[in-house]
Coordinates of C-alpha atoms in Angstrom, one line a residue:
M24 CA -15.6 8.9 2.7
P25 CA -17.7 10.4 5.5
R26 CA -21.4 10.9 4.8
K27 CA -21.0 14.5 5.9
F28 CA -18.0 16.7 6.3
T29 CA -18.6 17.3 10.0
A30 CA -16.3 14.8 11.6
I31 CA -13.4 12.6 10.7
V32 CA -10.8 10.4 12.4
A33 CA -8.1 12.6 11.0
T34 CA -5.2 10.6 12.4
T35 CA -6.3 7.2 11.1
S36 CA -4.9 5.9 7.9
T37 CA -6.9 4.3 5.2
L38 CA -7.1 0.7 6.1
M39 CA -7.3 -1.3 2.9
L40 CA -7.6 -4.9 4.0
A41 CA -8.3 -7.8 1.8
A42 CA -11.7 -9.3 1.7
C43 CA -12.9 -12.3 3.7
M44 CA -16.1 -14.0 3.0
G45 CA -19.0 -14.3 5.4
G46 CA -21.9 -16.6 6.1
G47 CA -22.7 -19.1 8.7
G48 CA -25.4 -21.1 10.4
G49 CA -26.0 -23.6 13.1
D50 CA -23.5 -25.5 15.1
T51 CA -22.6 -28.2 12.6
G52 CA -19.9 -30.0 14.5
G53 CA -20.4 -29.1 18.1
P54 CA -17.8 -27.4 20.2
Q55 CA -14.5 -29.2 20.2
T56 CA -11.0 -28.2 21.3
A57 CA -8.1 -27.9 19.0
S58 CA -5.9 -29.6 21.5
S59 CA -2.9 -29.9 19.3
Q60 CA -2.2 -26.2 19.4
S61 CA 0.7 -25.0 21.6
P62 CA 0.0 -23.6 25.1
Q63 CA 0.7 -20.1 23.8
Q64 CA -2.0 -20.4 21.1
V65 CA -4.7 -21.6 23.5
R66 CA -3.9 -19.1 26.3
N67 CA -7.1 -17.4 27.3
I68 CA -7.9 -13.8 26.2
T69 CA -6.5 -11.6 29.0
P70 CA -8.2 -8.6 30.6
E71 CA -5.5 -6.4 29.1
E72 CA -6.3 -7.7 25.6
K73 CA -10.0 -7.3 26.1
Q74 CA -9.5 -3.7 27.3
L75 CA -7.4 -2.9 24.2
G76 CA -10.1 -4.4 21.9
D77 CA -12.8 -2.5 23.8
K78 CA -11.0 0.7 23.2
Y79 CA -10.5 0.5 19.5
H80 CA -13.6 -1.5 18.5
P81 CA -15.9 1.5 18.1
Q82 CA -13.4 3.4 16.0
L83 CA -12.9 0.5 13.6
V84 CA -16.6 0.0 13.3
A85 CA -17.0 3.7 12.5
Q86 CA -14.2 3.6 9.9
Y87 CA -15.7 0.7 8.1
G88 CA -19.1 2.2 7.6
G89 CA -20.6 1.1 10.9
K90 CA -22.3 -2.2 11.7
F91 CA -24.3 -3.7 8.9
N92 CA -27.6 -4.0 10.7
A93 CA -29.3 -6.7 8.6
P94 CA -30.4 -10.3 9.1
Q95 CA -27.0 -11.5 7.8
A96 CA -25.3 -10.0 10.9
A97 CA -26.8 -12.5 13.3
Y98 CA -25.9 -15.4 10.9
V99 CA -22.3 -14.3 10.7
E100 CA -22.1 -13.9 14.4
T101 CA -23.4 -17.5 15.0
V102 CA -20.9 -19.0 12.6
G103 CA -18.1 -17.0 14.0
K104 CA -18.7 -18.0 17.6
N105 CA -19.2 -21.6 16.7
I106 CA -15.8 -21.6 14.9
A107 CA -14.1 -19.7 17.7
V108 CA -15.0 -22.6 20.1
Q109 CA -12.7 -24.7 18.0
S110 CA -9.7 -22.6 19.0
G111 CA -9.6 -24.0 22.6
L112 CA -9.6 -20.5 24.1
G113 CA -11.5 -20.5 27.3
N114 CA -15.0 -19.0 27.1
A115 CA -14.5 -18.5 23.4
R116 CA -18.2 -18.3 22.6
S117 CA -18.7 -15.4 25.1
D118 CA -15.3 -13.8 24.7
F119 CA -15.4 -13.3 20.9
T120 CA -17.2 -10.4 19.3
V121 CA -18.1 -11.0 15.7
T122 CA -19.2 -8.0 13.6
L123 CA -20.5 -7.7 10.1
L124 CA -19.4 -4.3 8.6
N125 CA -21.1 -2.1 6.1
S126 CA -18.1 -1.9 3.9
P127 CA -17.6 -2.5 0.1
V128 CA -14.0 -3.7 0.8
N129 CA -13.3 -7.4 0.5
N130 CA -11.9 -7.7 3.9
A131 CA -11.9 -9.6 7.2
F132 CA -9.6 -8.8 10.2
A133 CA -9.1 -9.2 13.9
I134 CA -7.8 -7.1 16.8
P135 CA -6.8 -8.2 20.3
G136 CA -9.5 -9.1 22.8
G137 CA -11.4 -11.5 20.5
Y138 CA -12.8 -8.9 18.1
I139 CA -13.4 -10.4 14.6
Y140 CA -14.7 -8.5 11.6
V141 CA -15.9 -9.4 8.2
T142 CA -17.3 -7.0 5.5
R143 CA -20.6 -7.5 3.7
Q144 CA -18.6 -7.4 0.4
L145 CA -16.5 -10.3 1.4
L146 CA -19.6 -12.1 2.5
A147 CA -21.2 -11.7 -0.9
L148 CA -18.1 -13.2 -2.6
M149 CA -18.5 -16.4 -0.6
N150 CA -20.6 -19.3 -1.9
D151 CA -21.3 -21.4 1.2
E152 CA -21.2 -21.4 5.0
A153 CA -18.0 -23.4 5.1
E154 CA -16.2 -20.7 3.3
L155 CA -17.5 -18.2 5.8
A156 CA -16.4 -20.4 8.6
G157 CA -12.9 -20.8 7.0
V158 CA -12.4 -17.0 6.8
L159 CA -13.6 -16.5 10.4
G160 CA -11.4 -19.4 11.5
H161 CA -8.4 -17.7 9.8
E162 CA -9.2 -14.6 11.9
V163 CA -9.7 -16.6 15.1
G164 CA -6.3 -18.2 14.4
H165 CA -4.7 -14.7 14.3
V166 CA -6.2 -14.0 17.7
A167 CA -5.2 -17.4 19.2
A168 CA -1.6 -17.1 18.0
R169 CA -1.4 -13.5 19.2
H170 CA -0.3 -12.2 15.8
S171 CA -1.7 -8.7 16.3
E172 CA 0.3 -8.1 19.5
K173 CA 3.5 -9.2 17.7
R174 CA 2.7 -6.9 14.7
Q175 CA 1.8 -4.0 16.9
K176 CA 5.3 -3.9 18.5
T177 CA 6.8 -3.2 15.1
A178 CA 4.0 -0.8 14.1
K179 CA 4.5 1.4 17.2
R180 CA 8.0 2.1 16.1
N181 CA 7.0 3.2 12.6
S182 CA 3.5 4.5 12.2
I183 CA 2.1 7.9 13.3
F184 CA -1.4 7.1 12.0
G185 CA -2.7 5.9 15.4
A186 CA -3.5 2.6 17.2
I187 CA -6.1 1.5 14.7
G188 CA -3.5 1.4 11.9
Q189 CA -1.2 -0.4 14.3
I190 CA -3.3 -3.3 15.4
A191 CA -5.9 -3.9 12.7
S192 CA -4.8 -7.1 11.0
A193 CA -4.8 -7.6 7.3
V194 CA -6.2 -10.9 6.1
L195 CA -5.9 -13.0 3.0
L196 CA -4.3 -10.5 0.6
G197 CA -3.1 -8.2 3.4
D198 CA -3.2 -4.6 2.3
S199 CA -0.8 -5.1 -0.6
A200 CA -3.5 -5.3 -3.4
L201 CA -4.4 -1.7 -3.2
G202 CA -2.0 -0.5 -0.6
R203 CA -2.5 2.6 1.7
L204 CA -0.7 5.7 2.8
G205 CA 0.9 4.8 6.1
Q206 CA 3.8 7.2 6.5
Q207 CA 5.9 9.1 8.9
V208 CA 7.3 12.5 7.9
A209 CA 9.4 13.7 10.8
G210 CA 12.9 14.9 11.5
Q211 CA 14.4 11.8 10.0
G212 CA 12.3 12.0 6.9
S213 CA 9.4 9.9 5.7
Q214 CA 8.7 6.3 4.8
L215 CA 5.9 4.4 3.2
L216 CA 4.6 1.7 5.4
T217 CA 2.1 -1.1 4.9
L218 CA 1.4 -2.8 8.2
R219 CA 0.6 -6.4 7.7
F220 CA 1.2 -9.9 9.1
S221 CA 4.3 -11.8 8.0
R222 CA 4.1 -14.6 5.5
K223 CA 4.7 -17.1 8.3
Q224 CA 1.8 -15.6 10.4
E225 CA -0.6 -15.7 7.4
T226 CA 0.2 -19.3 6.6
E227 CA -0.1 -20.2 10.3
A228 CA -3.5 -18.6 10.4
D229 CA -4.5 -20.5 7.3
D230 CA -3.4 -23.7 8.9
L231 CA -5.4 -23.0 12.1
G232 CA -8.4 -22.0 10.1
I233 CA -8.3 -25.3 8.3
R234 CA -7.9 -27.2 11.6
Y235 CA -10.9 -25.4 13.0
L236 CA -13.0 -26.2 9.9
N237 CA -12.1 -29.9 10.4
S238 CA -12.9 -30.0 14.1
A239 CA -16.3 -28.2 13.5
G240 CA -17.4 -30.7 10.9
Y241 CA -17.0 -28.3 7.9
D242 CA -15.3 -29.3 4.6
P243 CA -11.6 -28.1 5.2
K244 CA -11.3 -27.4 1.5
A245 CA -13.5 -24.4 1.9
L246 CA -10.7 -22.0 2.8
S247 CA -8.9 -23.0 -0.5
S248 CA -12.0 -22.3 -2.6
M249 CA -12.5 -19.0 -0.9
L250 CA -9.0 -18.0 -1.6
A251 CA -9.5 -18.9 -5.2
S252 CA -12.5 -16.6 -5.5
L253 CA -10.6 -13.8 -3.7
A254 CA -7.7 -14.2 -6.1
A255 CA -10.0 -14.0 -9.1
Q256 CA -11.8 -10.9 -7.7
S257 CA -8.5 -9.3 -7.0
S258 CA -7.5 -9.7 -10.6
I259 CA -10.8 -8.2 -11.8
D260 CA -10.4 -5.2 -9.5
A261 CA -6.9 -4.7 -10.9
R262 CA -8.1 -4.9 -14.5
A263 CA -11.0 -2.6 -13.8
S264 CA -8.7 0.1 -12.7
G265 CA -6.3 -0.4 -15.7
R266 CA -3.5 -2.2 -13.9
E267 CA -2.2 -5.8 -13.7
A268 CA -3.1 -7.7 -10.5
R269 CA 0.6 -8.5 -10.0
N270 CA 1.7 -5.0 -10.6
V271 CA 2.0 -3.7 -7.0
P272 CA 5.1 -1.8 -5.8
A273 CA 7.8 -4.0 -4.4
W274 CA 7.5 -2.3 -1.0
A275 CA 3.8 -3.3 -0.8
S276 CA 4.0 -6.9 -1.8
T277 CA 5.3 -8.9 1.2
H278 CA 2.1 -10.9 1.7
P279 CA 1.8 -14.4 0.2
D280 CA 0.2 -14.6 -3.3
P281 CA -3.4 -15.7 -2.7
A282 CA -3.3 -17.8 -5.9
K283 CA -0.4 -19.8 -4.5
R284 CA -2.1 -20.0 -1.1
V285 CA -5.0 -21.8 -2.9
T286 CA -2.8 -24.7 -3.7
R287 CA -1.2 -24.8 -0.3
A288 CA -4.5 -24.6 1.5
L289 CA -5.9 -27.4 -0.6
Q290 CA -2.9 -29.6 0.1
K291 CA -3.2 -28.9 3.8
A292 CA -6.9 -29.8 3.8
G293 CA -6.5 -32.9 1.7
A294 CA -8.0 -33.1 -1.8
N295 CA -10.3 -36.0 -0.8
S296 CA -11.5 -34.4 2.5
S297 CA -15.2 -33.8 3.0
G298 CA -17.6 -32.1 5.4
V299 CA -20.5 -29.7 5.6
R300 CA -20.8 -26.8 3.1
N301 CA -24.3 -25.6 3.8
R302 CA -24.6 -23.8 0.5
E303 CA -28.4 -23.5 0.3
V304 CA -28.7 -22.1 3.8
F305 CA -26.0 -19.6 3.0
L306 CA -27.4 -18.4 -0.3
N307 CA -30.8 -17.9 1.3
K308 CA -29.2 -15.7 4.0
I309 CA -27.3 -13.5 1.6
D310 CA -29.9 -13.0 -1.1
G311 CA -30.6 -9.3 -1.5
V312 CA -27.6 -8.0 0.4
L313 CA -26.2 -4.6 -0.5
Y314 CA -23.3 -5.1 -3.0
G315 CA -20.4 -2.7 -3.6
D316 CA -20.4 0.9 -2.5
D317 CA -23.1 2.5 -0.4
P318 CA -24.0 5.7 -2.3
K319 CA -24.2 7.6 1.0
Q320 CA -20.4 6.9 1.4
G321 CA -19.5 7.4 -2.2
M322 CA -19.0 5.1 -5.2
V323 CA -16.0 3.7 -7.0
E324 CA -16.6 3.1 -10.7
G325 CA -13.3 1.9 -12.2
T326 CA -10.8 4.7 -11.8
T327 CA -13.6 7.3 -11.0
F328 CA -14.9 8.2 -7.6
L329 CA -18.4 9.8 -7.2
H330 CA -20.1 11.0 -4.1
P331 CA -23.8 11.8 -4.8
D332 CA -24.5 13.1 -1.4
M333 CA -21.6 15.5 -1.3
R334 CA -21.8 16.1 -5.0
F335 CA -18.3 15.7 -6.3
T336 CA -16.2 13.4 -8.5
F337 CA -12.6 12.8 -9.5
T338 CA -10.7 10.3 -11.6
A339 CA -7.4 8.6 -10.7
P340 CA -4.6 8.1 -13.2
N341 CA -4.8 5.1 -15.4
G342 CA -3.3 2.1 -13.8
F343 CA -4.1 3.3 -10.2
G344 CA -6.6 1.6 -8.0
L345 CA -9.2 3.3 -5.7
Q346 CA -10.4 2.1 -2.4
N347 CA -13.1 3.8 -0.5
T348 CA -13.5 3.8 3.3
T349 CA -15.5 6.0 5.6
T350 CA -12.6 8.3 6.4
A351 CA -10.7 8.5 3.1
V352 CA -10.4 7.3 -0.5
G353 CA -7.1 5.6 -1.1
I354 CA -5.3 5.9 -4.5
T355 CA -2.5 3.4 -5.2
G356 CA -0.4 2.6 -8.3
Q357 CA 3.1 1.5 -9.3
S358 CA 4.5 5.1 -9.2
G359 CA 2.8 6.5 -6.1
K360 CA 0.2 6.5 -3.4
G361 CA -2.3 8.9 -2.1
Q362 CA -5.5 9.5 -0.3
L363 CA -8.4 12.0 -0.5
T364 CA -9.6 13.1 3.0
L365 CA -10.5 16.2 5.0
L366 CA -9.8 18.3 8.0
P367 CA -11.7 21.0 9.8
Y368 CA -11.9 24.2 7.6
S369 CA -11.9 27.8 8.8
G370 CA -12.3 29.4 5.4
N371 CA -8.6 29.9 4.6
L372 CA -7.2 27.4 2.1
R373 CA -3.5 28.3 2.8
S374 CA -4.0 27.6 6.5
Y375 CA -5.8 24.4 5.5
V376 CA -2.8 23.2 3.5
D377 CA -0.6 24.0 6.4
S378 CA -2.8 21.9 8.7
A379 CA -2.7 19.1 6.2
F380 CA 1.1 19.0 6.1
K381 CA 1.1 19.0 9.9
Q382 CA -1.3 16.1 9.8
V383 CA 1.1 14.2 7.5
G384 CA 3.8 14.6 10.1
G385 CA 5.6 17.9 10.3
D386 CA 5.3 21.7 10.1
K387 CA 7.4 24.2 8.1
T388 CA 10.5 23.5 10.2
Q389 CA 10.3 19.8 9.5
L390 CA 8.9 19.8 5.9
N391 CA 10.1 22.5 3.6
Y392 CA 7.1 22.7 1.3
G393 CA 7.8 26.2 0.1
N394 CA 5.1 28.7 -0.9
I395 CA 1.5 27.5 -1.1
Q396 CA 0.1 28.2 -4.6
T397 CA -3.6 29.0 -5.3
T398 CA -5.6 28.3 -8.3
T399 CA -9.1 27.4 -9.5
V400 CA -10.1 23.8 -10.6
N401 CA -13.4 23.5 -12.5
G402 CA -14.8 26.4 -10.6
L403 CA -13.5 25.2 -7.2
P404 CA -11.0 27.4 -5.3
A405 CA -7.8 25.3 -4.7
A406 CA -4.4 25.5 -3.1
Y407 CA -1.4 23.2 -3.1
S408 CA 2.3 22.7 -2.3
T409 CA 5.0 20.0 -2.4
A410 CA 7.7 19.0 0.0
R411 CA 10.7 16.9 -0.9
V412 CA 12.1 14.7 1.8
N413 CA 14.4 11.7 2.2
N414 CA 12.6 8.6 3.4
G415 CA 15.9 6.9 4.3
Q416 CA 16.3 5.2 0.9
Q417 CA 15.4 7.8 -1.7
Q418 CA 14.0 11.3 -2.2
V419 CA 10.2 11.5 -2.4
D420 CA 7.8 14.3 -3.1
V421 CA 4.8 14.8 -0.7
T422 CA 2.1 16.9 -2.1
V423 CA -1.0 18.4 -0.5
F424 CA -3.7 19.6 -3.0
A425 CA -6.8 21.1 -1.3
Y426 CA -10.2 22.3 -2.6
E427 CA -12.8 24.6 -1.0
M428 CA -16.2 22.9 -1.3
S429 CA -18.1 25.6 0.6
K430 CA -17.2 28.4 3.0
S431 CA -17.1 25.8 5.9
Q432 CA -15.9 22.7 4.2
A433 CA -12.8 21.6 2.3
L434 CA -11.1 18.4 1.3
H435 CA -7.6 17.5 0.1
F436 CA -5.4 14.9 -1.6
V437 CA -2.1 13.8 0.0
T438 CA 0.2 12.0 -2.4
I439 CA 3.7 10.5 -2.3
T440 CA 5.8 9.8 -5.4
P441 CA 9.5 9.3 -6.1
A442 CA 11.1 12.7 -6.4
G443 CA 10.4 14.5 -9.7
R444 CA 7.5 12.2 -10.6
G445 CA 4.6 14.0 -9.0
Q446 CA 3.2 14.9 -12.4
V447 CA 1.6 11.5 -12.5
F448 CA -1.2 12.9 -10.3
N449 CA -1.7 16.2 -12.2
G450 CA -4.6 14.9 -14.2
M451 CA -6.3 13.7 -11.0
Y452 CA -5.9 17.0 -9.3
S453 CA -7.5 18.8 -12.3
S454 CA -10.3 16.2 -12.6
M455 CA -12.0 17.2 -9.3
R456 CA -15.4 18.8 -10.0
R457 CA -18.9 19.1 -8.7
L458 CA -21.6 16.7 -9.8
S459 CA -24.8 18.1 -11.1
A460 CA -28.1 17.3 -9.4
N461 CA -29.0 15.1 -12.4
E462 CA -25.7 13.2 -12.3
A463 CA -26.0 12.6 -8.6
A464 CA -29.6 11.3 -9.0
Q465 CA -28.4 8.7 -11.5
I466 CA -26.1 7.0 -9.1
K467 CA -27.8 3.9 -7.7
P468 CA -26.7 1.1 -5.3
R469 CA -26.2 -2.5 -6.4
K470 CA -27.5 -5.6 -4.7
L471 CA -26.9 -9.4 -4.8
D472 CA -29.6 -11.4 -6.4
V473 CA -29.7 -15.2 -6.0
V474 CA -31.4 -16.8 -9.0
T475 CA -32.2 -20.4 -10.1
V476 CA -30.8 -21.7 -13.4
K477 CA -33.5 -22.7 -15.9
S478 CA -33.1 -24.9 -18.9
G479 CA -31.3 -23.0 -21.7
D480 CA -29.7 -20.5 -19.3
T481 CA -26.0 -19.9 -20.0
I482 CA -23.0 -18.2 -18.3
S483 CA -23.0 -15.5 -21.0
G484 CA -26.7 -14.8 -20.4
F485 CA -26.2 -14.3 -16.7
A486 CA -23.1 -12.2 -17.3
R487 CA -25.1 -9.8 -19.4
R488 CA -27.4 -9.3 -16.4
M489 CA -24.6 -8.2 -14.2
A490 CA -24.8 -4.5 -13.3
Y491 CA -21.5 -3.6 -14.8
T492 CA -20.3 -2.3 -18.2
Q493 CA -17.0 -4.2 -18.2
L494 CA -15.7 -7.6 -17.3
Q495 CA -19.2 -9.0 -16.8
T496 CA -18.3 -12.6 -17.5
E497 CA -15.3 -12.5 -15.3
R498 CA -17.3 -10.9 -12.5
F499 CA -20.0 -13.5 -12.7
L500 CA -17.5 -16.4 -12.6
A501 CA -15.6 -15.0 -9.7
L502 CA -18.8 -14.2 -7.8
N503 CA -19.9 -17.8 -8.1
G504 CA -16.5 -19.6 -7.8
L505 CA -16.8 -20.9 -11.3
S506 CA -14.2 -21.7 -14.0
R507 CA -14.5 -20.6 -17.6
N508 CA -15.3 -24.1 -18.8
A509 CA -18.0 -24.6 -16.1
S510 CA -21.5 -25.7 -17.2
L511 CA -24.7 -24.7 -15.5
Q512 CA -27.4 -27.2 -14.5
P513 CA -31.1 -26.5 -14.3
G514 CA -32.1 -26.0 -10.6
Q515 CA -28.6 -24.8 -9.7
R516 CA -28.6 -21.4 -7.8
V517 CA -26.2 -18.7 -8.8
K518 CA -25.5 -15.1 -7.8
I519 CA -25.8 -12.0 -10.0
V520 CA -25.4 -8.3 -9.2
T521 CA -28.3 -6.0 -10.1
Y522 CA -29.4 -2.5 -9.3

């Protein structure tokens, strides 16, 4: 959510893209050309593509919390440009822009023009430089194969949430793990959309990423190990919010299962392959990095969202996942989707709800949402209404539920459920409340701490030091790419999350 309720990209959807790990260092293999790619794949970045990327780059950076201006940013950029050279694109080192984002989302993505992004959260999940290079190589592969342009053609026909939602490319899990509200409510009705690459495009980007790892001198198995960590973390995120990792709606699950992609990527790389991993350099670089949510942007704790600066909190229904971005909080479960966001507020809640419905995609003549009801929720003035529309396949209910936070600020939920099942969100609507000053003061950021294993240290001992109240062992194992039967050796370095 925005740090202050003064501005928002109101037409941009919540982009929930799967995490990609970051890290990187020197040029380990020297610039080489992946000459076996097709002519289309190695076609140079065109002025038109660069112009398109230039246009939307600032908006994407703002939506993902801005640039993460820390020493890790230069490291990620170096690794990204070194791996981009392997694509065979002309002037790859100068044409590609690699950005580390201040986002708690496990994500990496690319847009036309050679713009590559990775979040600090995905970076923290990685365990060596080769994994970072593999993720960035995957993204370079999307650019080289022009996947975004192909995806954008379909998106333009369907989405009303703006060009950012149309061209930002989901990575390893796509946006199916938590989903997002990408809908069009117009004369012909509404539909839930999740804009993502096809299975074929994702596996093609995997293959190109592995090829780039090989040509740069990295261990090509690194992409497989990164996918394994991502699959484990995805399962933890699902369990933390009370849902099963596989339990995503059928209309939001067209991306390849990351667990299956682990095996495929390993087979593609070759189980006996070898190359540079640069683990120690990588761990030195990421030690101390901010982990999870930045309190200034709000915090997700299981199914509860807390914003200490803006002093409010709410709880999603059991079995629903929360995903925080700088413009909205996404809420996704088996029986519906939603987001918490905001619009300019003039002091009239009924007018605000009208504006929110227009933002969704239609006014009273297009969405018959009936009378707007008013109430009070935990001392907050509130207003709400629901429209029933046909999305082409079934009847769905679109609800706007708004709250007045001050005389000049308001925020609202927009939710979509199958017709007659909107009650699933009733508890969430009634859970919205203000945080006390003491509650807000107790919310602290987390950070990554790289520590050295000593004689007698155990996995369970390190797990107890993790700054979480649940799934501590699982989190420690996923963070370090370890299996349950792994053994720790004195002198080994591992990552923990502390306050």
